mmCIF file of C-alpha atoms in Angstrom:
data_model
loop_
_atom_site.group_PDB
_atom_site.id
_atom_site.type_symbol
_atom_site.label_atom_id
_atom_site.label_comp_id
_atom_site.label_asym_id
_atom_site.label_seq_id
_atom_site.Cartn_x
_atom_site.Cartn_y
_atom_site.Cartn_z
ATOM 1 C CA UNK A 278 3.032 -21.607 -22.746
ATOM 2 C CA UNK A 279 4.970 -18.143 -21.639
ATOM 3 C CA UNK A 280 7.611 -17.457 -23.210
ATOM 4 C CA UNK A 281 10.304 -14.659 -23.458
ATOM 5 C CA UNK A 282 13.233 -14.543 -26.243
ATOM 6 C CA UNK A 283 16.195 -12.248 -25.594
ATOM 7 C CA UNK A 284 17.891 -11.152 -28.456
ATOM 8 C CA UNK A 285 20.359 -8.100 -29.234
ATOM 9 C CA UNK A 286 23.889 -8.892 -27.394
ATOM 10 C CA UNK A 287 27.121 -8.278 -28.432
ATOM 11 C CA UNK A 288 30.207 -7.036 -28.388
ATOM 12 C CA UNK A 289 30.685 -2.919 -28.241
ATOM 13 C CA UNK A 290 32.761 -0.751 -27.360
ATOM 14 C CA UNK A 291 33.014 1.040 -23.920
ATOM 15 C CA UNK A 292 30.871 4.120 -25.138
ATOM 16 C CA UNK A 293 28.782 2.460 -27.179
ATOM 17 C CA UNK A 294 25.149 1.351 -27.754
ATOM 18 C CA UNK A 295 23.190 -1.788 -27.492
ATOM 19 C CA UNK A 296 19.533 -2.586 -28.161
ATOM 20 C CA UNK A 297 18.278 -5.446 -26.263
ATOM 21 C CA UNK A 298 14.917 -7.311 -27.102
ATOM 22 C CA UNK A 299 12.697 -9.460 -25.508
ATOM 23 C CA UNK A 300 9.678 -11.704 -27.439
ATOM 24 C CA UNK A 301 7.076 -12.424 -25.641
ATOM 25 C CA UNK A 302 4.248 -14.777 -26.094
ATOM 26 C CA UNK A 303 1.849 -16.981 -24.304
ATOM 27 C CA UNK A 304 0.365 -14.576 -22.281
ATOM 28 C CA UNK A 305 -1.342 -10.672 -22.418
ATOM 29 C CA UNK A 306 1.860 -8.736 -22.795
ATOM 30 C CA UNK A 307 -0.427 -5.792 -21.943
ATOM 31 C CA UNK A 308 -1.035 -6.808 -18.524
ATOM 32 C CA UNK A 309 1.942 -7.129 -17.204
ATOM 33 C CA UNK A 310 4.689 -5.562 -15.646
ATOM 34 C CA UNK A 311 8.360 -6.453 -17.029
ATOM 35 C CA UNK A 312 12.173 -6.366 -15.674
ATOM 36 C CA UNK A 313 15.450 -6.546 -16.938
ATOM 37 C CA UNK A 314 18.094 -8.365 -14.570
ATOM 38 C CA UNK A 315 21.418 -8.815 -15.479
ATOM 39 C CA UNK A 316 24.110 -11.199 -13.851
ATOM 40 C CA UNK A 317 27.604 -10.545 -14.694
ATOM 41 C CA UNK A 318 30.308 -13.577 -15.266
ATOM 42 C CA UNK A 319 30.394 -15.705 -12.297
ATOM 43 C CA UNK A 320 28.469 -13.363 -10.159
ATOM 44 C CA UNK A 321 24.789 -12.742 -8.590
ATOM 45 C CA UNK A 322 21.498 -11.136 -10.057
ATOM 46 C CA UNK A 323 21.029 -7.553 -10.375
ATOM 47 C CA UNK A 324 17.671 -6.179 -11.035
ATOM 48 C CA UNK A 325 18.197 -3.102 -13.681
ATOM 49 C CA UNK A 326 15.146 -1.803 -15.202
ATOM 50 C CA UNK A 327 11.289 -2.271 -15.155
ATOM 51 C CA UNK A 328 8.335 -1.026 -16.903
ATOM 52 C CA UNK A 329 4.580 -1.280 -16.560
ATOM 53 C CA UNK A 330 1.798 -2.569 -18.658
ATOM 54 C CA UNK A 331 1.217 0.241 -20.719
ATOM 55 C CA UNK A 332 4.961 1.996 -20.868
ATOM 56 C CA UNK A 333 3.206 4.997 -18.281
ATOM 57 C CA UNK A 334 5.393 4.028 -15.515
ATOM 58 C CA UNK A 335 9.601 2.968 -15.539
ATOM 59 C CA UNK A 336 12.083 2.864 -13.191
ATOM 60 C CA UNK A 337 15.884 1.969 -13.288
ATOM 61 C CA UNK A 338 18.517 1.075 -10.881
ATOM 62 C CA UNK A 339 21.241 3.906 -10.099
ATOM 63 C CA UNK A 340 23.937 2.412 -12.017
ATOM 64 C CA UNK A 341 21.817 2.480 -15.461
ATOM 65 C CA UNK A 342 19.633 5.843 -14.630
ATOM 66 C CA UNK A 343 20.464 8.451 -17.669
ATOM 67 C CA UNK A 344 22.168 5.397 -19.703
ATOM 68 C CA UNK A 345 19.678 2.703 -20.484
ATOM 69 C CA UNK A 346 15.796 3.454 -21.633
ATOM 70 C CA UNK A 347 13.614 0.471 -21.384
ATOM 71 C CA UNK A 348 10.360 0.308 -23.638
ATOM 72 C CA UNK A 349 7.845 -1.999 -25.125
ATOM 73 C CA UNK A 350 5.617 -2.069 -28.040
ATOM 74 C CA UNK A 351 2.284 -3.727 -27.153
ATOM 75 C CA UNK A 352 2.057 -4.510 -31.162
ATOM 76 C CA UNK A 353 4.484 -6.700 -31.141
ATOM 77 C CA UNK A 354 4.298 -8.342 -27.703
ATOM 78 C CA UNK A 355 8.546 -6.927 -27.035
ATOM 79 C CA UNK A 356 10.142 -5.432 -24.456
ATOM 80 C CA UNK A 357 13.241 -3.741 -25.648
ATOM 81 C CA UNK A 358 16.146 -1.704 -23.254
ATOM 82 C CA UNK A 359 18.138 0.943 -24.940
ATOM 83 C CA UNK A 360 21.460 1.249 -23.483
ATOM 84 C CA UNK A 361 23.913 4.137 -24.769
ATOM 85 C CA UNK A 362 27.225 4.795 -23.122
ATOM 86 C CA UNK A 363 28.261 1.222 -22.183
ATOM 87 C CA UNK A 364 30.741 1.075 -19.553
ATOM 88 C CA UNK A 365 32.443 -1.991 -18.965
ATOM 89 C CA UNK A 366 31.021 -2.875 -15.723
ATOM 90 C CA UNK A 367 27.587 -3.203 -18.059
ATOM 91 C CA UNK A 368 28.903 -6.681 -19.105
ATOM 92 C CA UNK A 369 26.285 -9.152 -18.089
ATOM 93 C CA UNK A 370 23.767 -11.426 -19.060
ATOM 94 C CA UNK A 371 21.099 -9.425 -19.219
ATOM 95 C CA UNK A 372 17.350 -11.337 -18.906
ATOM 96 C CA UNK A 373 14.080 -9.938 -18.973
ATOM 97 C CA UNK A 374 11.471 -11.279 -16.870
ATOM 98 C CA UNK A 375 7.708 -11.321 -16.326
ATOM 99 C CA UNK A 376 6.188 -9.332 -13.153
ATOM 100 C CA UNK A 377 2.763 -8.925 -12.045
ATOM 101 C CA UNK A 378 -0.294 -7.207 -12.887
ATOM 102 C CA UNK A 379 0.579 -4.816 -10.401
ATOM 103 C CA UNK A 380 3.982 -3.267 -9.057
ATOM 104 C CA UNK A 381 5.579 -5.046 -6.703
ATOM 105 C CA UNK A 382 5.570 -8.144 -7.888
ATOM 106 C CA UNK A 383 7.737 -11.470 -7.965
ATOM 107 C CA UNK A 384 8.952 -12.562 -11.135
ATOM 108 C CA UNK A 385 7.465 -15.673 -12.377
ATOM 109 C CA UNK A 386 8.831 -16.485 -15.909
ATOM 110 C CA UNK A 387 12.457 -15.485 -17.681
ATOM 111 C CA UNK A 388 13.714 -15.727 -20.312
ATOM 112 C CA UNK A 389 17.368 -17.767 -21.174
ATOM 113 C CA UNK A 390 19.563 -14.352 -21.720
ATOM 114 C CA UNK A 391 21.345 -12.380 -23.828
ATOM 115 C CA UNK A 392 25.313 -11.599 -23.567
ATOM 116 C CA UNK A 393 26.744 -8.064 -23.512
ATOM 117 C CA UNK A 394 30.121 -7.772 -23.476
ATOM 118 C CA UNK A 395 31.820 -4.368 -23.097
ATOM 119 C CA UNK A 396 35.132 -4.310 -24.188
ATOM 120 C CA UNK A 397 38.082 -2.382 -26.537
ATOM 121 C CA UNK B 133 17.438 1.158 -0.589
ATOM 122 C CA UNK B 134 16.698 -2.093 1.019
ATOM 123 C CA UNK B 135 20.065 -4.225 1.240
ATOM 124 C CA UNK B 136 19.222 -7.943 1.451
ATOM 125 C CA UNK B 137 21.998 -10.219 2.986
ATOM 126 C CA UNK B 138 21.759 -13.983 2.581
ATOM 127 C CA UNK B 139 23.572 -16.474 4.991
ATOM 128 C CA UNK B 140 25.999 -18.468 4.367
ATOM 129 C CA UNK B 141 27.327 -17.700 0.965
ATOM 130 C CA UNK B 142 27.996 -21.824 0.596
ATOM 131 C CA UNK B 143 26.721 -24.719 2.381
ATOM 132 C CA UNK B 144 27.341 -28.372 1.620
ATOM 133 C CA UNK B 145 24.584 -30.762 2.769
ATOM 134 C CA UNK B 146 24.262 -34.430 3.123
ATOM 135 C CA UNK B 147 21.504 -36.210 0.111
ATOM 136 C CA UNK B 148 18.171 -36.596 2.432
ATOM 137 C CA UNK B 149 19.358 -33.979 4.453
ATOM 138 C CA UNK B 150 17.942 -30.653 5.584
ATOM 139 C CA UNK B 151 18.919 -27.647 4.002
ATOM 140 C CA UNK B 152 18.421 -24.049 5.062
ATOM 141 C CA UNK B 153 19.274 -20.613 3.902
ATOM 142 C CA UNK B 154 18.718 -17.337 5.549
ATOM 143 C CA UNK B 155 17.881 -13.406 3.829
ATOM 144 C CA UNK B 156 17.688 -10.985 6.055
ATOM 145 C CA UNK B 157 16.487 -7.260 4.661
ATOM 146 C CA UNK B 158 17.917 -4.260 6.091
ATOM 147 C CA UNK B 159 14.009 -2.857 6.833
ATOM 148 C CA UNK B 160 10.684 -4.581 7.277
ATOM 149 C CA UNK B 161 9.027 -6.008 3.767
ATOM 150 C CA UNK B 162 5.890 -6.505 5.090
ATOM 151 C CA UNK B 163 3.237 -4.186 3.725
ATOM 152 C CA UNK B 164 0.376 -3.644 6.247
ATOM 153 C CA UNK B 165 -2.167 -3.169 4.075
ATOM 154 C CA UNK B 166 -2.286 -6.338 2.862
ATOM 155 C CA UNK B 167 -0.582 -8.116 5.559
ATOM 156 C CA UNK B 168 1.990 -9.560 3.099
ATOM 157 C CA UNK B 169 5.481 -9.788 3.034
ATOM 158 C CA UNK B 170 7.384 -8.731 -0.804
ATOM 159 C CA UNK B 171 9.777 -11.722 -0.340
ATOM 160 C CA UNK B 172 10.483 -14.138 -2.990
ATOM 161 C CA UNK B 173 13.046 -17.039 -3.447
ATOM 162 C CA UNK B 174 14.700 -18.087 -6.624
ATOM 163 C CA UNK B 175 16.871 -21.343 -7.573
ATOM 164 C CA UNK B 176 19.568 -20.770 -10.507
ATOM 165 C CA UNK B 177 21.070 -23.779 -11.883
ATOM 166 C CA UNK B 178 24.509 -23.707 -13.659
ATOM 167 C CA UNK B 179 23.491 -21.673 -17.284
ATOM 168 C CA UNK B 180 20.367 -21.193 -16.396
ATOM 169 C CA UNK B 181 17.897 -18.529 -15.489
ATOM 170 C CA UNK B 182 16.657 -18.028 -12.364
ATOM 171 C CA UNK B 183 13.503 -20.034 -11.792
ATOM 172 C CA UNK B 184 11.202 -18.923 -8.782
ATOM 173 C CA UNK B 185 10.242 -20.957 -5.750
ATOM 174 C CA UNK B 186 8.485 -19.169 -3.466
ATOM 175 C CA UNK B 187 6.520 -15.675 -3.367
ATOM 176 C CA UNK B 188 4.630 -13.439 -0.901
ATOM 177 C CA UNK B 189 7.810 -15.583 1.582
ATOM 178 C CA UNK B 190 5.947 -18.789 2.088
ATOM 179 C CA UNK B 191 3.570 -19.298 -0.882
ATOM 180 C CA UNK B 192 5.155 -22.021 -3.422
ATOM 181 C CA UNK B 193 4.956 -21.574 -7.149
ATOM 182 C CA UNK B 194 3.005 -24.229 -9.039
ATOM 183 C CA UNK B 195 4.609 -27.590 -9.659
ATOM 184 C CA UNK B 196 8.036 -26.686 -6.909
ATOM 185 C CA UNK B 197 8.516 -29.766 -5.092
ATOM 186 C CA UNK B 198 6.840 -29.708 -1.742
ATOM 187 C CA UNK B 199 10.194 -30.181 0.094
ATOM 188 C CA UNK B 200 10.907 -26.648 -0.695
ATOM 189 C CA UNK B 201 9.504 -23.899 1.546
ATOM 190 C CA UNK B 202 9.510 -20.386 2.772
ATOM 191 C CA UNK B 203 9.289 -18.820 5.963
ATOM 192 C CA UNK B 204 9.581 -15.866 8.379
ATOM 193 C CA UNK B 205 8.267 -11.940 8.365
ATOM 194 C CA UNK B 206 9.538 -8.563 8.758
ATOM 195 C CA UNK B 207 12.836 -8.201 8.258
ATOM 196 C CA UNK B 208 13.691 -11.907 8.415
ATOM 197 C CA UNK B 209 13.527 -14.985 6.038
ATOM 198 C CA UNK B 210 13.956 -18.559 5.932
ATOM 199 C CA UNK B 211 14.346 -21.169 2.434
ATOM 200 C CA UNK B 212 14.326 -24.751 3.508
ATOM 201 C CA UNK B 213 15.201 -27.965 1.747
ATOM 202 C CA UNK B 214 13.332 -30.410 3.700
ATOM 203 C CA UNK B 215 15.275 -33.484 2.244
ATOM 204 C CA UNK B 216 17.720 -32.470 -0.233
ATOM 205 C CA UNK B 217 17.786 -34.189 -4.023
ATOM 206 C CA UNK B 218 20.827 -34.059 -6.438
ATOM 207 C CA UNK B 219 18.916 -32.212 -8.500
ATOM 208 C CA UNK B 220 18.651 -29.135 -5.855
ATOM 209 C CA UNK B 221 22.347 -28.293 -6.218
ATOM 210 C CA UNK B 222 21.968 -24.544 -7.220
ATOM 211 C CA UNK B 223 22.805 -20.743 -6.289
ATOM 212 C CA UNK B 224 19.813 -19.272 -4.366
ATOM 213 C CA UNK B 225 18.496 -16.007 -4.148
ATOM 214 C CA UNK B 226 15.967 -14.155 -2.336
ATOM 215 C CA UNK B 227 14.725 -10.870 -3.856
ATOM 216 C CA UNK B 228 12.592 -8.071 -1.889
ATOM 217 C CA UNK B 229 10.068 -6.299 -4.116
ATOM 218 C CA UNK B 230 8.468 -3.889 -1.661
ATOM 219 C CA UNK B 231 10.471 -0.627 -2.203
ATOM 220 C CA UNK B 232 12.136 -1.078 -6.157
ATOM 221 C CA UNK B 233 13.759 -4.316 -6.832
ATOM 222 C CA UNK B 234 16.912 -6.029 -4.653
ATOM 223 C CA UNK B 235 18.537 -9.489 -4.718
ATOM 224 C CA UNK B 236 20.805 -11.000 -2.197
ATOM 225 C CA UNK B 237 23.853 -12.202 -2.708
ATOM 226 C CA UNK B 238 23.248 -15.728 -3.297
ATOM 227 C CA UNK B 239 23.882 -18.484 -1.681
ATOM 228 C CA UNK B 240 25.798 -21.466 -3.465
ATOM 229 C CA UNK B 241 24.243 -25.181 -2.702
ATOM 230 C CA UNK B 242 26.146 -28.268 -2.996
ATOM 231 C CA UNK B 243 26.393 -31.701 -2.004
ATOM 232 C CA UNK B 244 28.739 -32.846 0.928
#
């Protein structure tokens, strides 16, 4: 069964740093691409950052580029985004989800989400 | 970037009734290589994640219910409920993966 465990929300500061992880497990982690999305209270899905199978290839949307680093170690089966410089408008539930083998992919499995909240 | 507008943003159906929701994407998705359009659909229940529906617009993930189902090409989209179930109350979204990663807006489901 696939799985994917968030873990590494919070509370911080506006300027700040978070590092967000995501478990995987029931599939080859090495074969796939992975996302983060994040949905902020009461609002719709934003895709933020993905990253192929093996961590060659990233991209990010504009509002994260230069802030947030996303990574994964193959060892572990975990997908993990840095994020430095939190601004507010970062607050979200952020969930990472499971693309294809290639890019350009749908998502087919998330995880449940961690919380970041930005905030003095 | 490719802006992806769903219509309406609410809509309140009868049970047993016929549901549909529109995305429209501000260019084509359809790759012509592979003759395939980089549309999916996604339900999101209150506290949920998103759970996908439909891929490639019209292909259903395993074990969605067959009342659910995608259509159109190019530029334009189509999610229908055939007969809608309590349990379909939801926010949907489609998402365009052709060029980067965009969701619509959503579009909130309920029961009139």
């Amino acid at each position: 069964e696939v799985q994917l465990v968030e873990s590494g929300g919070g509370l911080v500061q506006p300027g700040g740093s978070l590092r967000l992880s995501c478990a995987a497990s029931g599939f080859t982690f090495s074969s796939h691409w992975m996302h983060w999305v994040r949905q902020a209270p009461g609002k719709g899905l934003v895709w933020v950052s993905c990253i192929n199978s093996d961590g060659s290839s990233t991209s990010y949307a504009d509002s994260v580029k230069g802030r947030f680093t996303i990574s994964t170690d193959n060892a572990k089966n975990t997908l993990y985004l840095q994020m430095n410089s939190l601004r507010t408008e970062d607050t979200a539930v952020y969930y990472c989800a499971r693309g294809g083998i290639y890019s350009g992919s749908h998502s087919d499995y998330w995880g449940q989400g961690t919380l970041v909240t930005v905030s003095s | 970037d490719i802006v992806m507008t769903q219509s309406p943003d609410s809509l309140a159906v009868s049970l047993g009734e016929r549901a549909t929701i529109n995305c429209k994407s501000s260019q084509s998705v359809l790759y012509s290589s592979d003759n395939k359009n980089y549309l999916a659909w996604y339900q999101q229940k209150p506290g949920q994640p998103p759970k996908l529906l439909i891929y490639w617009a019209s292909t259903r993930e395993s074990g969605v219910p067959d009342r659910f189902s995608g259509s159109g090409s190019g530029t334009d989209f189509t999610l229908t409920i055939s007969s809608l179930q309590a349990e379909d109350v939801a926010v949907y979204y489609c998402q365009q993966y052709y060029s980067s990663y965009t969701f619509g807006q959503g579009t909130k489901l309920e029961i009139k």
